[in-house]
Short mmCIF file of C-alpha atoms in Angstrom, two decimals:
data_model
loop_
_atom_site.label_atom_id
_atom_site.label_comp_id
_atom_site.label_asym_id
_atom_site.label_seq_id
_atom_site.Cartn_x
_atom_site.Cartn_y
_atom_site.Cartn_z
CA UNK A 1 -7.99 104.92 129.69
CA UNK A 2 -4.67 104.21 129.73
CA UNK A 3 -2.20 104.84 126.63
CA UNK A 4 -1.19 101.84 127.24
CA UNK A 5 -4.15 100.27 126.92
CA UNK A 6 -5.33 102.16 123.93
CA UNK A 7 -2.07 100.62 122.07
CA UNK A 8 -2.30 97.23 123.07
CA UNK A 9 0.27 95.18 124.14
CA UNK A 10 3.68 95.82 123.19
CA UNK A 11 5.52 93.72 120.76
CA UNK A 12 8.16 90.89 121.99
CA UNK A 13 11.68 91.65 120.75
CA UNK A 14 13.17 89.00 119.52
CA UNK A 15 16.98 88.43 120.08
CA UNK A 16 19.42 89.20 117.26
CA UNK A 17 21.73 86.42 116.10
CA UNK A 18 25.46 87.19 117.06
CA UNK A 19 27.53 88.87 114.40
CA UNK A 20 30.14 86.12 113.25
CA UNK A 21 33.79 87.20 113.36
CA UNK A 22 35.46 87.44 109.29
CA UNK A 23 37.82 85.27 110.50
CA UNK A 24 36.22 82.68 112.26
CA UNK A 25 36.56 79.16 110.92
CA UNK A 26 39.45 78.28 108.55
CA UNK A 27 41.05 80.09 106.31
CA UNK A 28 40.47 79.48 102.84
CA UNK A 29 43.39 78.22 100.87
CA UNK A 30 44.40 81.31 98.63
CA UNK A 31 44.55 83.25 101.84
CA UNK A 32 46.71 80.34 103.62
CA UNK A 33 49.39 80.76 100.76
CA UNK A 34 48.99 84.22 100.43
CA UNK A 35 49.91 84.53 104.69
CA UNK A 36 52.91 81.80 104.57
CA UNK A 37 54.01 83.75 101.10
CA UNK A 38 54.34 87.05 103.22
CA UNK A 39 56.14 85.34 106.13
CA UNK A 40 58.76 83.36 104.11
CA UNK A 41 59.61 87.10 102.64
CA UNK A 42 59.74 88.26 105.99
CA UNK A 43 62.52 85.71 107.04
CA UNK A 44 64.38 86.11 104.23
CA UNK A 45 64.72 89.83 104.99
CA UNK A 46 65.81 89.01 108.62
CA UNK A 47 67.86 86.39 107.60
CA UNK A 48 69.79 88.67 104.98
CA UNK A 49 70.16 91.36 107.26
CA UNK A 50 71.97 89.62 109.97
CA UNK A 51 74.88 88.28 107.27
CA UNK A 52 74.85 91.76 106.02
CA UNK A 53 75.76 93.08 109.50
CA UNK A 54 77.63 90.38 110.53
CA UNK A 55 80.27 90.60 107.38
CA UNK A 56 80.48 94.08 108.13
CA UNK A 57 81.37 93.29 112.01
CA UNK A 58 83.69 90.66 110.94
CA UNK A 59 85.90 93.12 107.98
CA UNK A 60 85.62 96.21 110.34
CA UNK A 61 89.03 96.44 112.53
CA UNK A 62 92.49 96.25 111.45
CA UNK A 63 93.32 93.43 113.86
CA UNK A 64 89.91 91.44 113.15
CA UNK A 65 88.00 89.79 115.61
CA UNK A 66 85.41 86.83 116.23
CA UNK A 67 83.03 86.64 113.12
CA UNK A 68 85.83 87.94 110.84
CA UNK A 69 87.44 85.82 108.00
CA UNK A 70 88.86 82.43 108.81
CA UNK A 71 93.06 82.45 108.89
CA UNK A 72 92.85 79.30 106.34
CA UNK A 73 90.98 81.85 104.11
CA UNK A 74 93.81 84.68 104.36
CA UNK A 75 96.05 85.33 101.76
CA UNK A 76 99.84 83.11 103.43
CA UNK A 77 102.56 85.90 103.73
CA UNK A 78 105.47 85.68 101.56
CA UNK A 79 108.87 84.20 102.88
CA UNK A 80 111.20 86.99 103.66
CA UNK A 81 113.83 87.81 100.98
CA UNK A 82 117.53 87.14 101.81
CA UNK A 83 118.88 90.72 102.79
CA UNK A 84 120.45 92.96 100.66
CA UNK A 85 124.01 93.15 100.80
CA UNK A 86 125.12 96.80 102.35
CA UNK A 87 121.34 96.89 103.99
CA UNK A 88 123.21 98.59 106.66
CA UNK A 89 123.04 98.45 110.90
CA UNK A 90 120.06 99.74 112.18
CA UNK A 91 117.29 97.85 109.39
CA UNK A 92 115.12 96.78 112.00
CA UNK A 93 111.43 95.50 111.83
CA UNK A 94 108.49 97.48 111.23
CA UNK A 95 107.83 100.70 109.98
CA UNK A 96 110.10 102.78 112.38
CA UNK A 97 113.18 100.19 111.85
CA UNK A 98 113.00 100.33 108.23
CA UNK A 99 113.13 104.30 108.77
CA UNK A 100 116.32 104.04 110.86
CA UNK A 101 117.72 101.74 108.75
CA UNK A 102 117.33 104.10 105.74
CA UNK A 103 119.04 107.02 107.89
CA UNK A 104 121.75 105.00 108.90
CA UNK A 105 122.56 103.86 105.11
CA UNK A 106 122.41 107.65 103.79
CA UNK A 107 124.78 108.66 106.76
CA UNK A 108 127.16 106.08 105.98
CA UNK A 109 126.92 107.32 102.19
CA UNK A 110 127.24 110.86 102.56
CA UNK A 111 130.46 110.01 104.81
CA UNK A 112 132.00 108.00 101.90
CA UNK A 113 131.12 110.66 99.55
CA UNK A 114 132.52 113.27 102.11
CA UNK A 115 135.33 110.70 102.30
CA UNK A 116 136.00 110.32 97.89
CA UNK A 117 135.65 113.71 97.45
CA UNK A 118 139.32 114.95 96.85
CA UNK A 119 139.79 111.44 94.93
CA UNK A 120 137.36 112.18 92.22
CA UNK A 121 137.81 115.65 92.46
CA UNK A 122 139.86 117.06 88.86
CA UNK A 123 139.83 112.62 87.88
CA UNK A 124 138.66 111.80 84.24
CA UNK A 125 136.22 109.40 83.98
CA UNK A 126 133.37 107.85 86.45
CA UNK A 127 133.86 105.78 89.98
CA UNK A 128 131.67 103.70 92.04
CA UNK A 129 132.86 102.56 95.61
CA UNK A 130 131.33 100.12 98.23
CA UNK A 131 132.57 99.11 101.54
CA UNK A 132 130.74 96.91 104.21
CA UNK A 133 131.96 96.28 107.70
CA UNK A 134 131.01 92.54 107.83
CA UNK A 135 131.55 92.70 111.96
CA UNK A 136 128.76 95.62 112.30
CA UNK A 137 126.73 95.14 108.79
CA UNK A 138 127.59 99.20 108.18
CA UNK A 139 127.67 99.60 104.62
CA UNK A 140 128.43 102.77 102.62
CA UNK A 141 128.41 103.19 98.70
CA UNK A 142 128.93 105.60 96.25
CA UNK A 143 127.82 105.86 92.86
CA UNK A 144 124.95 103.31 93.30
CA UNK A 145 123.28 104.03 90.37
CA UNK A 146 125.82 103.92 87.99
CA UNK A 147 126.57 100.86 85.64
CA UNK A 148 129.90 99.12 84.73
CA UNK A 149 131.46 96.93 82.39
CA UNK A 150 132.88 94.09 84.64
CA UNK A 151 136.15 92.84 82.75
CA UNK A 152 137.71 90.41 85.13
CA UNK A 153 135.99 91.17 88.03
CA UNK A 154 133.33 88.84 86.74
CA UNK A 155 135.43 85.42 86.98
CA UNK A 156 134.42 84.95 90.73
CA UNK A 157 130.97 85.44 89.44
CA UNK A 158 131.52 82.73 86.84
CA UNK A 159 133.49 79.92 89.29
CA UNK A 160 130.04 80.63 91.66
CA UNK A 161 127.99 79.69 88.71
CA UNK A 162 130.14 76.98 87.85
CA UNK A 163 130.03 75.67 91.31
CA UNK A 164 126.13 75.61 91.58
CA UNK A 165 125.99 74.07 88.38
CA UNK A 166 128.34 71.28 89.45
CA UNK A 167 125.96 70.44 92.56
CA UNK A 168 124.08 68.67 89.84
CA UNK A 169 126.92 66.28 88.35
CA UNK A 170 127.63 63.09 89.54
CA UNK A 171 130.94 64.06 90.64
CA UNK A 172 130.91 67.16 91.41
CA UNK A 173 133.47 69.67 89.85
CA UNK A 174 136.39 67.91 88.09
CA UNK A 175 140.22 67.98 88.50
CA UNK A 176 140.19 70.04 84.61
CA UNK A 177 137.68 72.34 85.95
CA UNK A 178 139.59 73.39 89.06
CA UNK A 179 142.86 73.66 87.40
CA UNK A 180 141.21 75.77 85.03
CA UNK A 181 138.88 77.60 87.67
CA UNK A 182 142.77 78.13 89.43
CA UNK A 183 144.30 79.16 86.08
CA UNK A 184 141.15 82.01 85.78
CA UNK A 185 141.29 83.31 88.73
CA UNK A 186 145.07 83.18 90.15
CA UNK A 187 146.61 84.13 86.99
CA UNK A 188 143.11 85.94 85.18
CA UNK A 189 143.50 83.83 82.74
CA UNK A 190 141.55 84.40 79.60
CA UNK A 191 141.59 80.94 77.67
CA UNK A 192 140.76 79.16 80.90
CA UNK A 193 137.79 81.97 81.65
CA UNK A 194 136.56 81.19 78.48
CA UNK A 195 136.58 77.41 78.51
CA UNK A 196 134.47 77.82 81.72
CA UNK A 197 132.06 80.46 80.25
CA UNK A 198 130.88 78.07 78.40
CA UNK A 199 130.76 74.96 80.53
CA UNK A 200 128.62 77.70 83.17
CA UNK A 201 126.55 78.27 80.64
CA UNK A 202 127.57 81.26 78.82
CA UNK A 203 124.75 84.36 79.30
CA UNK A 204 122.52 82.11 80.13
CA UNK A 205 124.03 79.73 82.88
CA UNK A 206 125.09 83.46 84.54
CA UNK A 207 121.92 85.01 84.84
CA UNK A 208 120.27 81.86 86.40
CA UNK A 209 122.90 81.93 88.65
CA UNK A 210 122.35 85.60 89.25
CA UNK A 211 119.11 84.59 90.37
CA UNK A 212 120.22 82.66 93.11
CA UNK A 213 123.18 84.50 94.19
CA UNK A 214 120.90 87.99 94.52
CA UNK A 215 122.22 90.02 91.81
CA UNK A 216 120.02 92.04 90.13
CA UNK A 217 121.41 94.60 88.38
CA UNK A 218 124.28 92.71 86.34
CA UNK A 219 123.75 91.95 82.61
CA UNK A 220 125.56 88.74 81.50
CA UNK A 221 127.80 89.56 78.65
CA UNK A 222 126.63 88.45 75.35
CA UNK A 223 128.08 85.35 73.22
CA UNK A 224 131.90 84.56 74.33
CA UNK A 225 132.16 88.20 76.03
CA UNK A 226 132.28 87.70 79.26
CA UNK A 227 134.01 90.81 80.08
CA UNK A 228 131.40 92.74 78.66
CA UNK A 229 129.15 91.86 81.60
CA UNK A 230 127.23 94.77 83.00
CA UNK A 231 127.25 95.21 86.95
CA UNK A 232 127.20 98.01 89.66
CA UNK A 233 129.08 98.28 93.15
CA UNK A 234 126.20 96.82 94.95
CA UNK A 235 126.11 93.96 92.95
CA UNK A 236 129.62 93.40 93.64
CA UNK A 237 129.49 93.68 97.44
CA UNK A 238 126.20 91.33 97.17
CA UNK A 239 128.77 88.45 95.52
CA UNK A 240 131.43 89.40 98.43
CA UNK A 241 128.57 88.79 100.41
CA UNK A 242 127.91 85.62 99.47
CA UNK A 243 131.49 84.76 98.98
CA UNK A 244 131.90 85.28 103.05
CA UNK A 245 128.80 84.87 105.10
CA UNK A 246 126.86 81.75 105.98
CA UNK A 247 123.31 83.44 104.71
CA UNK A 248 124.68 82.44 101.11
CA UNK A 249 123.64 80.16 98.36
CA UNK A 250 127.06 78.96 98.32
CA UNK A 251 128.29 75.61 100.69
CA UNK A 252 130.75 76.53 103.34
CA UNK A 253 133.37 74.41 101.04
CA UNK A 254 132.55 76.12 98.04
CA UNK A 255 132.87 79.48 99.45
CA UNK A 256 136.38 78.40 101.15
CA UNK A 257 137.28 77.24 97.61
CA UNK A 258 136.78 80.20 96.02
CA UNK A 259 138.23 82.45 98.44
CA UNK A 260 141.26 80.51 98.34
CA UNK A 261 142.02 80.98 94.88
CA UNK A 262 141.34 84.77 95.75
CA UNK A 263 143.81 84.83 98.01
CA UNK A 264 146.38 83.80 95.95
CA UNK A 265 146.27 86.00 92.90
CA UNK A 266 149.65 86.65 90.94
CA UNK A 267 151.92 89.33 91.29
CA UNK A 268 150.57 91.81 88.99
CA UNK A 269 146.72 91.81 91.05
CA UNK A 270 148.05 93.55 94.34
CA UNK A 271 146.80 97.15 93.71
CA UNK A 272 143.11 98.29 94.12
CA UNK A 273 141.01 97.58 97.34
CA UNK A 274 144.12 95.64 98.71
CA UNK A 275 145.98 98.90 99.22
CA UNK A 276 143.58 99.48 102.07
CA UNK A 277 144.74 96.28 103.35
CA UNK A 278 147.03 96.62 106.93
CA UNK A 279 150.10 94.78 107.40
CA UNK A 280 148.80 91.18 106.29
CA UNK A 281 145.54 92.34 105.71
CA UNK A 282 144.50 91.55 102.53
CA UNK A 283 142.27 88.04 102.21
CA UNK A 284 141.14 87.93 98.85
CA UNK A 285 140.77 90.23 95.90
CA UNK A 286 139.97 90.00 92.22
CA UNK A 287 141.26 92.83 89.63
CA UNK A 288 140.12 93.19 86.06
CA UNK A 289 140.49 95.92 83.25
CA UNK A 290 140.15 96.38 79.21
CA UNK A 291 140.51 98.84 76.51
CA UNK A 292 136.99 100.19 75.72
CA UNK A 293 135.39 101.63 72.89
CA UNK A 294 137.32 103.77 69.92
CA UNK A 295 138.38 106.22 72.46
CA UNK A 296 140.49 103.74 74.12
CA UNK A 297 139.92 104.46 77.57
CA UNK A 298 140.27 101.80 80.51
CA UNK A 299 137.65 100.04 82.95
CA UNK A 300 139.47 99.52 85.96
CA UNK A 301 137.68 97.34 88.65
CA UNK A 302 139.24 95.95 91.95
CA UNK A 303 136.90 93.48 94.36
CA UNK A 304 138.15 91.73 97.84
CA UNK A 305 138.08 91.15 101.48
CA UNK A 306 140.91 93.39 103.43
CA UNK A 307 141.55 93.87 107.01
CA UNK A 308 142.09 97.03 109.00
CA UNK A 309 142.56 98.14 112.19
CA UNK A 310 140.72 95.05 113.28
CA UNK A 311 137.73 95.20 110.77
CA UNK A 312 137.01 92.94 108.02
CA UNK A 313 135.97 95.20 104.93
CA UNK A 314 134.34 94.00 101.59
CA UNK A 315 134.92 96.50 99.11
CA UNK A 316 134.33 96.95 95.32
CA UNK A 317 135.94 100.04 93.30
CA UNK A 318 134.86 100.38 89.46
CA UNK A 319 135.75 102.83 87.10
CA UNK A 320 135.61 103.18 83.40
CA UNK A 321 136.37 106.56 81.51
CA UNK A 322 140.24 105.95 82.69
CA UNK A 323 142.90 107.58 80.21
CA UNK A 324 145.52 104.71 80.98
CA UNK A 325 145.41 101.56 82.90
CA UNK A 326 147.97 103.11 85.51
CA UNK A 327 145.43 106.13 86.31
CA UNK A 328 143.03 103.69 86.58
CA UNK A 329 144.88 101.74 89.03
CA UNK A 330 145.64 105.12 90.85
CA UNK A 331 142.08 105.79 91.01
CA UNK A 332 141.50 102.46 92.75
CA UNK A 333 144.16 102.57 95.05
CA UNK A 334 143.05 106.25 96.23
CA UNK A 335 139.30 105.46 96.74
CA UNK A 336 140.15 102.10 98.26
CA UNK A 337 142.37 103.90 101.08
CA UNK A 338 139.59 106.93 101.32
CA UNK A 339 136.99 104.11 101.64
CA UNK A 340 138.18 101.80 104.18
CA UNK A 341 139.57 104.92 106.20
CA UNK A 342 135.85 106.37 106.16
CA UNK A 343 134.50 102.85 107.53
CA UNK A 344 137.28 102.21 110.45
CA UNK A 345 136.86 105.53 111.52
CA UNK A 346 133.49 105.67 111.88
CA UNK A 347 133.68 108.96 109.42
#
């Protein structure tokens, strides 16, 4: 017998139902939120990743490029200041310019110290000199640093303040005023000077005149002192500046004004930077002096436009420390000569 027989017959298999998938069907709602949860995070990450990288793009570069800060949203560059008076030939633009310009000015200084040296050499006291070749802009100074009382030399100063002060009155500067303005700086007088220290302003009315006219290193006098005004030779060439060039605060008629009554001065002004003057050279200068102090020692200070060998020259000589008002003068006169000589000679 068979063993298949003996067993009987075999069993029918029945089919097995198909395993379901886990994620057949819908999801149920915890695990909907839970999946849109995760991909919202997701995005955000992108999202913050690409402004990271952009911002990064955009502020790498010196010169900037697409995706960098808007120009409305850059700081607006700051007008350019008026130039310095004595900034010197050679300033330039840029980096290498202002380099140039700097070697140029300490050329042209070293030449005028070159120049001063047998003037101040064995003199009493302390000197400051400045000279500018208005044709070229070459400017040389000595004795930058070093501070003055101004004496008379500070009446142009005053008629300029006066004069930007009158812009604002219906008529202008009156006939009193100018005769006085004449009387202060023709004949330096001192009653006239004062009567128009005060109608300037006094301290106050100069240094907001300062402002505008570019000096910075002169301290108005305090009270009725005028002549106790503090200044230095650059300061003085940057009023001659002003006094003489159309880049000035100053109307073309108010700067012809004023250098008119410069160029007649009285008989006892023709001394200082106007014996560097050629034949018929000298345009318009302003002397001053005064005791000072218990040792009784003299400022001396000359300012003006002269002409040499063909050059216009502003120049400023101060001194203080002097042991009388005629060494003083001498003083000026020498440095003057030394000074313009050094400039029209090209050193």
């Amino acid at each position: 017998m068979s063993l298949r027989r003996r067993m009987g017959p075999a069993p029918r298999l029945q089919p097995m139902p198909s395993a379901r998938p886990v994620h057949a069907g819908r999801l149920a709602g915890w695990e909907r939120l839970a999946f849109a949860l995760v991909f919202a995070l997701m995005m955000a990450f992108v999202v913050v990743i690409t402004i990271s990288s952009a911002r990064a793009h955009g502020q790498g570069g010196a010169g900037g490029s697409a995706g960098s800060p808007s120009s409305a949203a850059r700081p607006r560059p700051r007008p350019a200041a008026r130039p310095r008076a004595g900034a010197g030939a050679g300033s330039g633009s840029g980096s290498g310019g202002q380099t140039a310009g700097r070697a140029a000015r300490a050329a042209w200084d070293h030449r005028l110290a070159v120049a001063l040296a047998p003037v101040v050499q064995g003199r009493p006291g302390s000197l400051a000199v400045g000279v500018i070749d208005s044709s070229t802009g070459a400017a040389a100074v000595y004795g930058r640093r070093l501070r003055f009382q101004a004496a008379s030399i500070v009446k142009p100063e005053i008629l300029a303040a006066l004069l930007l002060r009158a812009r604002h009155a219906p008529a202008g500067l009156s006939n009193s005023d100018a005769g006085l303005a004449a009387q202060m700086i023709e004949a330096s007088d001192r009653v006239a000077a004062n009567r128009l220290w005060d109608l300037a302003g006094r301290a106050g009315g100069l240094a907001a005149a300062d402002v505008i006219l570019g000096l910075r290193h002169t301290t108005p006098g305090p009270g009725e002192k005028w002549g106790l005004t503090t200044t230095t030779v650059g300061d003085q060439l940057t009023l001659l500046t002003d006094l003489t060039t159309a880049k000035s605060p100053l109307s073309s008629a108010e700067r012809a004004y004023e250098l008119s009554l410069m160029r007649t001065v009285g008989p006892a002004q023709p001394w200082g930077v106007s014996a560097a003057a050629g034949p018929g050279g000298v345009s318009a200068i302003k002397n001053g002096w005064r005791l000072d102090g218990p040792a009784r020692l003299w400022v001396v200070n000359s300012i003006g436009v002269v002409r040499r060998d063909g050059q216009r020259l502003l120049m400023a000589v101060l001194s203080r420390g002097q042991p009388t008002r005629a060494a003083g003068i001498a003083a000026a006169d020498a440095a003057a000569v030394a000074a313009a000589d050094c400039m029209t000679s090209g050193g």
